[in-house]
Coordinates of C-alpha atoms in Angstrom, one line a residue:
M1256 CA -67.5 27.9 101.4
K1257 CA -67.0 26.7 97.9
I1258 CA -69.5 27.9 95.2
K1259 CA -70.6 24.3 94.5
T1260 CA -71.4 23.8 98.1
I1261 CA -73.3 27.1 98.3
L1262 CA -75.4 26.2 95.2
T1263 CA -76.2 22.7 96.6
L1264 CA -77.3 24.2 99.9
L1265 CA -79.3 26.9 98.0
V1266 CA -81.3 24.2 96.3
I1267 CA -82.0 22.3 99.5
I1268 CA -83.0 25.4 101.4
G1269 CA -85.2 26.6 98.5
N1270 CA -87.1 23.3 98.7
L1271 CA -87.6 23.7 102.4
L1272 CA -88.8 27.3 102.5
P1273 CA -92.4 27.1 103.8
V1274 CA -93.8 30.3 102.4
S1275 CA -94.4 31.7 98.9
G1276 CA -92.2 34.2 97.1
K1277 CA -94.6 37.1 97.9
E1278 CA -94.8 36.1 101.6
K1279 CA -91.0 36.0 101.8
E1280 CA -90.9 39.7 101.6
G1281 CA -92.5 40.1 105.1
V1282 CA -90.6 41.6 108.0
I1283 CA -89.9 39.4 111.0
M1284 CA -88.3 42.1 113.2
Q1285 CA -86.7 45.5 113.4
V1286 CA -83.3 46.2 115.0
D1287 CA -82.4 49.8 115.5
G1288 CA -85.0 50.7 112.9
E1289 CA -83.6 48.3 110.3
E1290 CA -86.1 45.8 108.9
V1291 CA -85.1 42.1 108.9
P1292 CA -86.8 40.2 106.1
T1293 CA -88.8 37.0 107.0
S1294 CA -86.9 35.3 104.1
E1295 CA -83.6 35.8 105.9
F1296 CA -85.0 34.4 109.1
L1297 CA -86.5 31.3 107.4
Y1298 CA -83.4 30.7 105.4
L1299 CA -81.2 30.5 108.5
F1300 CA -83.9 28.6 110.5
N1301 CA -84.0 25.9 107.9
K1302 CA -80.3 25.8 107.4
N1303 CA -79.7 25.5 111.1
N1304 CA -82.2 22.6 111.4
L1305 CA -80.5 20.8 108.6
Q1306 CA -77.3 20.8 110.7
Q1307 CA -78.9 19.7 113.9
V1308 CA -79.5 16.1 115.1
E1309 CA -82.6 17.3 116.9
P1310 CA -84.2 20.3 115.0
Q1311 CA -85.0 23.4 117.1
T1312 CA -88.5 24.8 117.4
L1313 CA -89.3 28.1 115.8
E1314 CA -89.4 29.7 119.2
E1315 CA -86.0 28.3 120.2
Y1316 CA -84.4 29.4 117.1
L1317 CA -86.0 32.9 117.3
E1318 CA -84.0 33.5 120.6
L1319 CA -80.8 32.6 118.9
F1320 CA -81.6 34.8 115.9
K1321 CA -82.3 37.7 118.1
V1322 CA -78.8 37.5 119.7
Y1323 CA -77.3 37.0 116.2
R1324 CA -79.0 40.2 115.0
L1325 CA -78.1 42.2 118.1
K1326 CA -74.4 41.3 117.5
V1327 CA -74.7 42.4 113.9
A1328 CA -76.3 45.7 115.0
E1329 CA -73.4 46.2 117.4
A1330 CA -70.8 45.6 114.7
K1331 CA -72.6 48.2 112.5
S1332 CA -72.7 50.7 115.4
Q1333 CA -68.9 50.3 115.6
G1334 CA -68.5 51.0 111.9
V1335 CA -67.0 47.6 111.1
D1336 CA -69.0 47.5 107.9
T1337 CA -67.6 50.8 106.7
T1338 CA -63.9 50.0 106.8
A1339 CA -62.1 49.7 103.4
S1340 CA -60.8 46.2 104.1
F1341 CA -64.2 44.9 105.0
R1342 CA -66.0 46.5 102.1
N1343 CA -63.3 45.2 99.6
E1344 CA -63.7 41.6 101.0
M1345 CA -67.5 41.8 100.7
A1346 CA -67.3 43.2 97.2
Q1347 CA -65.1 40.3 96.2
Y1348 CA -67.4 37.7 97.7
R1349 CA -70.5 39.3 96.1
R1350 CA -68.8 39.0 92.7
E1351 CA -67.7 35.4 93.3
L1352 CA -71.2 34.4 94.4
L1353 CA -72.7 36.1 91.4
E1354 CA -70.8 34.1 88.8
P1355 CA -72.9 31.0 88.9
Y1356 CA -76.0 33.1 88.4
V1357 CA -74.7 34.7 85.2
S1358 CA -72.8 31.7 83.8
D1359 CA -74.0 30.1 80.6
T1360 CA -73.6 26.4 81.5
T1361 CA -74.6 25.3 78.0
Y1362 CA -71.9 27.5 76.5
F1363 CA -69.3 26.1 78.9
R1364 CA -70.4 22.5 78.4
Q1365 CA -69.9 22.9 74.6
M1366 CA -66.3 23.9 75.3
V1367 CA -65.8 20.9 77.5
E1368 CA -67.3 18.6 74.9
E1369 CA -65.1 20.0 72.3
A1370 CA -62.0 19.3 74.5
V1371 CA -63.3 15.8 75.1
G1372 CA -63.6 15.1 71.4
R1373 CA -60.1 16.4 70.7
D1374 CA -58.6 14.3 73.6
S1375 CA -59.0 11.1 71.6
I1376 CA -57.1 12.3 68.6
L1377 CA -53.5 13.5 68.1
V1378 CA -52.8 15.7 65.1
E1379 CA -49.4 16.1 63.5
S1380 CA -48.5 19.7 62.9
S1381 CA -45.9 22.2 61.8
H1382 CA -45.9 26.0 62.2
I1383 CA -44.1 29.2 61.4
M1384 CA -44.0 31.7 64.3
I1385 CA -43.3 35.4 64.7
I1386 CA -42.7 36.5 68.3
R1387 CA -44.5 39.5 69.7
T1388 CA -42.2 42.4 70.5
H1389 CA -44.6 44.9 72.2
D1390 CA -43.3 47.5 69.7
E1391 CA -46.5 48.1 67.9
E1392 CA -44.9 49.4 64.7
K1393 CA -42.5 46.5 64.5
D1394 CA -45.3 44.0 65.2
Q1395 CA -47.4 45.4 62.4
K1396 CA -44.5 45.0 60.0
N1397 CA -43.8 41.4 61.2
L1398 CA -47.5 40.6 60.9
A1399 CA -47.6 41.9 57.3
M1400 CA -44.5 39.9 56.5
L1401 CA -46.1 36.7 57.9
D1402 CA -49.3 37.4 55.8
S1403 CA -47.2 37.8 52.7
L1404 CA -45.3 34.6 53.5
R1405 CA -48.6 32.8 54.0
K1406 CA -49.8 33.9 50.5
E1407 CA -46.6 32.9 49.0
I1408 CA -46.9 29.4 50.5
L1409 CA -50.5 29.2 49.3
S1410 CA -49.2 30.0 45.8
G1411 CA -46.9 27.0 45.8
G1412 CA -44.0 28.2 48.1
D1413 CA -42.1 25.7 50.2
F1414 CA -43.5 25.7 53.8
I1415 CA -40.5 23.8 55.2
Q1416 CA -37.9 26.2 53.7
A1417 CA -40.0 29.2 54.8
A1418 CA -40.1 27.9 58.4
K1419 CA -36.3 27.4 58.3
N1420 CA -35.8 30.9 57.0
Y1421 CA -38.3 32.9 59.0
S1422 CA -39.8 31.1 62.0
E1423 CA -38.6 32.4 65.3
D1424 CA -39.4 29.2 67.2
K1425 CA -35.9 28.0 67.7
F1426 CA -37.0 24.6 68.8
S1427 CA -38.8 23.7 65.5
S1428 CA -37.4 26.0 62.8
D1429 CA -34.4 23.8 62.0
K1430 CA -36.9 21.0 61.4
G1431 CA -39.0 23.0 59.0
G1432 CA -41.4 24.0 61.7
Y1433 CA -42.3 20.4 62.6
L1434 CA -43.9 19.9 66.0
G1435 CA -44.8 16.2 65.7
Y1436 CA -47.9 14.6 67.2
N1437 CA -49.2 16.4 70.3
P1438 CA -52.2 15.7 72.5
A1439 CA -55.0 18.2 73.0
G1440 CA -54.1 20.8 75.6
T1441 CA -50.5 21.1 74.6
F1442 CA -50.8 24.4 72.7
P1443 CA -52.8 27.6 73.3
Y1444 CA -56.5 27.2 72.4
D1445 CA -56.6 29.2 69.1
F1446 CA -53.4 27.4 67.9
E1447 CA -54.9 24.1 68.9
T1448 CA -58.1 24.9 67.1
A1449 CA -56.2 25.7 63.9
V1450 CA -54.4 22.4 64.2
Y1451 CA -57.7 20.4 64.6
E1452 CA -59.9 22.3 62.2
T1453 CA -57.6 23.1 59.3
P1454 CA -57.7 20.2 56.8
E1455 CA -54.6 18.0 56.5
G1456 CA -51.8 19.6 54.5
E1457 CA -53.5 22.9 54.1
I1458 CA -52.4 26.3 55.6
S1459 CA -54.3 28.0 58.4
E1460 CA -55.2 31.6 58.7
I1461 CA -52.8 33.6 60.9
V1462 CA -53.4 32.5 64.5
E1463 CA -52.6 34.8 67.4
S1464 CA -51.4 33.5 70.8
H1465 CA -49.9 35.2 73.9
V1466 CA -46.5 34.5 72.4
G1467 CA -47.0 36.0 68.9
W1468 CA -48.5 34.9 65.6
H1469 CA -48.4 31.6 63.7
I1470 CA -49.4 30.0 60.5
V1471 CA -50.2 26.3 61.0
K1472 CA -50.0 23.3 58.7
P1473 CA -51.7 20.1 60.1
G1474 CA -50.5 16.7 59.1
G1475 CA -51.8 13.2 59.7
R1476 CA -54.2 12.1 62.5
K1477 CA -53.9 9.2 64.9
R1478 CA -56.1 7.8 67.7
T1479 CA -54.8 8.3 71.2
G1480 CA -54.4 4.5 71.6
E1481 CA -51.8 4.4 68.9
F1482 CA -49.5 6.3 71.2
D1483 CA -50.3 4.0 74.2
R1484 CA -52.0 6.9 75.8
Q1485 CA -55.4 6.6 77.6
V1486 CA -58.3 8.8 76.9
R1487 CA -58.8 10.9 80.0
P1488 CA -62.0 10.9 82.1
Y1489 CA -64.6 13.5 81.4
E1490 CA -64.2 15.2 84.8
T1491 CA -60.5 15.4 84.4
I1492 CA -60.9 17.3 81.1
R1493 CA -63.7 19.4 82.5
G1494 CA -61.4 20.5 85.4
E1495 CA -58.6 21.3 82.9
V1496 CA -61.0 23.4 80.8
E1497 CA -62.3 25.2 83.9
K1498 CA -58.8 26.0 85.0
R1499 CA -57.6 27.2 81.6
T1500 CA -60.7 29.3 80.9
S1501 CA -60.1 31.2 84.1
S1502 CA -56.8 32.6 82.7
P1503 CA -56.8 35.7 80.5
F1504 CA -54.1 34.1 78.4
D1505 CA -56.7 31.6 77.1
S1506 CA -58.9 33.0 74.4
R1507 CA -61.9 31.0 75.8
Y1508 CA -61.7 33.2 78.9
H1509 CA -62.5 36.2 76.7
K1510 CA -65.2 34.2 74.8
I1511 CA -66.9 33.4 78.0
R1512 CA -66.7 37.1 79.2
K1513 CA -68.1 38.3 75.8
N1514 CA -70.9 35.7 76.2
V1515 CA -71.7 37.2 79.6
I1516 CA -71.5 40.8 78.2
N1517 CA -74.0 40.0 75.4
R1518 CA -76.5 38.4 77.8
L1519 CA -76.2 41.0 80.6
G1520 CA -76.2 43.8 78.0
A1521 CA -79.7 42.6 76.9
R1522 CA -80.8 42.6 80.6
H1523 CA -79.4 46.1 81.2
P1524 CA -80.1 48.1 78.0
E1525 CA -79.8 51.3 80.1
I1526 CA -76.0 50.9 80.1
D1527 CA -74.2 52.3 77.0
L1528 CA -71.4 49.9 76.2
S1529 CA -70.4 51.5 72.9
Q1530 CA -67.3 53.3 74.3
M1531 CA -66.2 50.5 76.8
D1532 CA -63.5 47.9 76.4
E1533 CA -64.1 44.3 77.4
D1534 CA -63.0 44.7 81.1
E1535 CA -65.0 47.9 81.6
A1536 CA -68.1 46.5 80.0
F1537 CA -67.9 43.3 82.0
N1538 CA -67.4 45.0 85.3
K1539 CA -70.1 47.6 84.7
L1540 CA -72.7 44.9 83.8
M1541 CA -71.7 42.6 86.7
S1542 CA -72.1 45.5 89.1
A1543 CA -75.6 46.2 87.7
E1544 CA -76.5 42.5 87.9
E1545 CA -75.4 42.3 91.5
V1546 CA -77.9 45.0 92.4
T1547 CA -80.6 43.3 90.4
Q1548 CA -80.0 39.9 91.8
Y1549 CA -79.9 41.2 95.3
A1550 CA -83.2 43.0 94.9
E1551 CA -85.0 40.3 93.0
N1552 CA -83.5 37.0 94.0
P1553 CA -84.1 35.9 97.6
D1554 CA -81.6 33.0 97.4
Y1555 CA -78.8 35.3 96.3
R1556 CA -79.7 38.0 98.8
N1557 CA -79.9 35.5 101.7
L1558 CA -76.4 34.1 100.9
I1559 CA -74.9 37.5 100.6
D1560 CA -76.5 38.7 103.9
E1561 CA -75.5 35.5 105.7
Y1562 CA -71.9 36.0 104.7
I1563 CA -71.8 39.7 105.4
N1564 CA -73.6 39.5 108.8
G1565 CA -71.5 36.4 109.7
S1566 CA -68.3 38.4 109.0
L1567 CA -69.6 41.3 111.1
L1568 CA -70.5 38.9 114.0
Y1569 CA -67.1 37.3 113.8
V1570 CA -65.2 40.7 114.1
V1571 CA -67.2 41.9 117.1
S1572 CA -67.0 38.4 118.8
V1573 CA -63.2 38.4 118.4
D1574 CA -63.0 41.8 120.1
N1575 CA -65.6 41.3 122.8
I1576 CA -65.3 37.6 123.6
W1577 CA -62.5 35.5 122.2
D1578 CA -59.5 37.8 122.3
K1579 CA -60.7 39.4 125.4
A1580 CA -60.9 36.1 127.3
S1581 CA -57.4 35.1 126.1
N1582 CA -55.7 38.5 126.7
D1583 CA -57.4 39.7 129.8
T1584 CA -54.8 38.3 132.2
E1585 CA -56.2 40.0 135.3
G1586 CA -59.8 39.2 134.5
L1587 CA -59.0 35.6 133.7
E1588 CA -57.1 35.1 137.0
S1589 CA -60.0 36.7 138.9
F1590 CA -62.4 34.4 137.2
Y1591 CA -60.3 31.4 138.1
Q1592 CA -59.9 32.3 141.7
A1593 CA -63.7 32.9 142.0
H1594 CA -64.5 29.5 140.5
K1595 CA -61.6 27.3 141.7
D1596 CA -63.9 24.6 142.9
N1597 CA -65.2 24.0 139.4
Y1598 CA -61.8 22.8 138.2
K1599 CA -60.9 19.4 139.6
W1600 CA -59.1 16.3 138.2
D1601 CA -60.5 12.8 138.5
K1602 CA -56.9 11.5 138.9
P1603 CA -53.6 13.1 139.8
H1604 CA -51.5 14.9 137.2
A1605 CA -47.8 14.8 136.7
K1606 CA -46.0 18.2 136.5
G1607 CA -42.4 19.0 135.6
L1608 CA -40.0 19.2 132.7
L1609 CA -39.4 16.3 130.3
V1610 CA -35.8 16.4 129.0
Q1611 CA -34.7 14.2 126.0
A1612 CA -31.0 14.0 125.4
R1613 CA -28.8 12.6 122.6
N1614 CA -27.2 10.1 125.1
D1615 CA -26.6 9.4 128.7
S1616 CA -23.5 11.6 128.8
V1617 CA -25.4 14.7 127.6
A1618 CA -28.2 13.9 130.1
A1619 CA -25.7 13.8 133.0
L1620 CA -24.1 17.0 131.9
I1621 CA -27.5 18.8 131.8
M1622 CA -28.5 17.6 135.2
L1623 CA -25.2 18.8 136.6
E1624 CA -25.4 22.3 135.0
V1625 CA -29.0 23.0 136.0
A1626 CA -28.8 21.8 139.5
G1627 CA -29.9 24.6 141.9
M1628 CA -31.0 26.8 139.0
P1629 CA -34.3 28.8 139.4
T1630 CA -37.2 26.9 137.9
D1631 CA -38.1 29.5 135.3
S1632 CA -34.5 29.5 134.0
V1633 CA -34.0 25.7 133.4
G1634 CA -36.0 25.4 130.2
P1635 CA -34.5 28.4 128.4
Y1636 CA -31.0 27.4 129.6
I1637 CA -31.3 23.9 128.1
R1638 CA -32.7 25.2 124.8
K1639 CA -29.9 27.8 124.4
N1640 CA -26.9 25.6 125.4
F1641 CA -28.0 22.2 124.2
K1642 CA -29.8 23.1 120.9
R1643 CA -28.9 20.1 118.9
D1644 CA -28.3 17.7 121.7
A1645 CA -31.5 17.9 123.8
S1646 CA -35.1 19.1 123.9
V1647 CA -37.1 20.2 126.9
D1648 CA -40.9 20.5 127.4
R1649 CA -42.9 21.5 130.4
F1650 CA -45.8 19.1 131.1
N1651 CA -49.0 18.9 133.1
V1652 CA -50.7 15.6 132.2
G1653 CA -52.6 12.7 133.5
E1654 CA -51.6 9.1 133.2
G1655 CA -51.8 7.6 129.7
T1656 CA -50.8 10.8 127.9
N1657 CA -47.1 10.2 127.3
A1658 CA -45.3 6.8 127.6
M1659 CA -42.0 8.4 128.9
I1660 CA -43.9 10.4 131.6
D1661 CA -45.9 7.3 132.5
H1662 CA -42.7 5.3 133.0
L1663 CA -41.0 7.9 135.2
M1664 CA -43.9 9.4 137.1
F1665 CA -46.6 6.7 137.2
G1666 CA -44.6 3.5 137.3
G1667 CA -45.3 2.5 133.8
E1668 CA -43.2 0.3 131.6
E1669 CA -39.9 1.6 130.2
T1670 CA -40.2 2.9 126.7
T1671 CA -38.0 3.9 123.8
P1672 CA -38.3 7.6 122.7
K1673 CA -39.9 8.1 119.3
N1674 CA -37.2 10.6 118.4
K1675 CA -34.3 8.3 117.4
N1676 CA -31.8 11.2 117.8
F1677 CA -32.6 11.3 121.6
T1678 CA -32.0 8.0 123.3
S1679 CA -32.0 9.2 126.9
Y1680 CA -34.8 10.9 128.8
F1681 CA -35.4 12.2 132.4
I1682 CA -37.6 14.5 134.3
L1683 CA -36.7 17.6 136.3
E1684 CA -38.8 19.1 139.0
G1685 CA -41.3 16.2 138.6
R1686 CA -44.1 15.8 141.1
L1687 CA -47.7 14.5 141.3
V1688 CA -50.5 16.8 142.2
E1689 CA -54.1 15.9 143.1
N1690 CA -55.8 19.0 141.7
P1691 CA -54.9 22.2 139.8
E1692 CA -52.6 24.5 141.7
E1693 CA -52.8 27.6 139.4
L1694 CA -54.5 29.0 136.4
G1695 CA -51.9 27.6 134.0
D1696 CA -52.9 24.1 135.0
V1697 CA -56.4 24.5 133.5
R1698 CA -56.0 27.5 131.4
S1699 CA -57.9 26.2 128.4
A1700 CA -60.9 25.2 130.4
V1701 CA -60.9 28.5 132.3
I1702 CA -60.7 30.5 129.1
N1703 CA -63.7 28.6 127.7
D1704 CA -65.8 29.3 130.8
Y1705 CA -64.7 32.9 131.0
Q1706 CA -65.8 33.3 127.3
E1707 CA -69.2 32.0 128.2
A1708 CA -69.4 34.4 131.2
L1709 CA -68.3 37.3 129.0
E1710 CA -70.9 36.3 126.4
I1711 CA -73.7 36.4 128.9
D1712 CA -72.8 39.8 130.1
W1713 CA -72.2 41.1 126.6
I1714 CA -75.6 39.9 125.4
K1715 CA -77.3 41.7 128.4
S1716 CA -75.5 44.9 127.4
L1717 CA -76.6 44.5 123.8
R1718 CA -80.2 44.0 124.8
A1719 CA -80.0 47.2 126.8
K1720 CA -78.2 49.2 124.1
H1721 CA -80.1 48.2 120.9
Q1722 CA -83.8 48.4 120.1
L1723 CA -85.2 45.0 118.9
E1724 CA -88.8 44.5 118.2
V1725 CA -90.3 41.2 116.9
N1726 CA -93.3 41.4 114.5
K1727 CA -95.6 39.2 116.4
S1728 CA -98.3 39.0 113.7
E1729 CA -95.6 37.9 111.2
L1730 CA -94.3 35.3 113.6
K1731 CA -97.8 33.9 114.0
R1732 CA -98.3 33.7 110.3
I1733 CA -95.0 31.8 109.9
K1734 CA -96.0 29.3 112.6
K1735 CA -99.3 28.6 110.9
S1736 CA -97.5 28.2 107.6
L1737 CA -95.1 25.7 109.1
E1738 CA -97.9 23.7 110.8
K1739 CA -99.6 23.3 107.4
K1740 CA -96.5 21.9 105.9
K1741 CA -96.3 19.1 108.6

């Protein structure tokens, strides 16, 4: 679920919760000694009813919630929540969900508005660039040289000649560093800022980018319309800023992180940041904030618990129901045999092999070669020996499913194959059957029913295995509170 969707839902659910913040901390039930907060139950109850055409009563949903919590308890008893892969996935989700709670929307909006303002203006610019070498000593010497060159230009030196002699940007050095008129978003942010904020004809401070270091000389300014270029919509620019500020190569990424560090540092003065770099400080504070938000913010806690418990439920359901129903060949066959009478067709089905061939000659050759061949060998033989000249598919369908089968098996009108490479088609082993003859004829329906049967047996075993006790006084209090809201 995307963060925007989560936050929208969070607001809706928050408005629907029928009890006060203090009352939310009640306990609706205990499962194997673990307390389940009332706030979690109400959050899921309200969310469930938002998604239902006919809302469920509190009692109806309570029964579903019991089963949900029993499955979660089973997953925990199996240690699903302790595996490294599960813990890492949950840690990533917690961090992603926390970001909207710690983001400074005003700070980000200022960045967007700055980009919007720049989008309507193109600034002419030139630069002198020194490329980063990752040899610290050499980089320091190059940086000192660029600083001296800047001072020389400020004292009257020729910028164009200096660019030709010293700039390592091979695309612009021959032109005296000239870059022309470029729209906002063309260059790295700090470079762009120097272009837009340095007065025309003056020389910027040294600007660092992920490529190296620059001194920038802005030229004239023109409106976007003078280049037959439309000003982009606000949302387009906002999306671009959002994308760029998520990359460590954009200096705004680090500005946003430092903004978070400053604000969270004030919330967690117990953490000594003096010896930490940006990454360490950011991660340390975010981890501390996760703990605080989980303890103090019911909305955050409920979303986290919903995702974690839902993931636990998914894992145990796959193992005990979904995969088991699909992979238990013997159990599935036994179930089918015991419930054969439940699987009937309203109308006859056609069964056989539909073969499509490149032309009539290929079709005739196939029919000749597979004549008398065992049923299970026909399809593989055609696929192996007529790879490019034919296709073969086993079918079990009712009338109206496939025009070619309708024509050959149900007396329908002749049709032209959709695959233009195959102009001829015929059926092998074709026959009409009134009702399913074997499991394979209704496998999907049987699997669905078998899953339901497994689910019923599994829930019975969970009720016997796990201790679940509903807090009846809390349930009564919730009912009264809901009735007052009507």
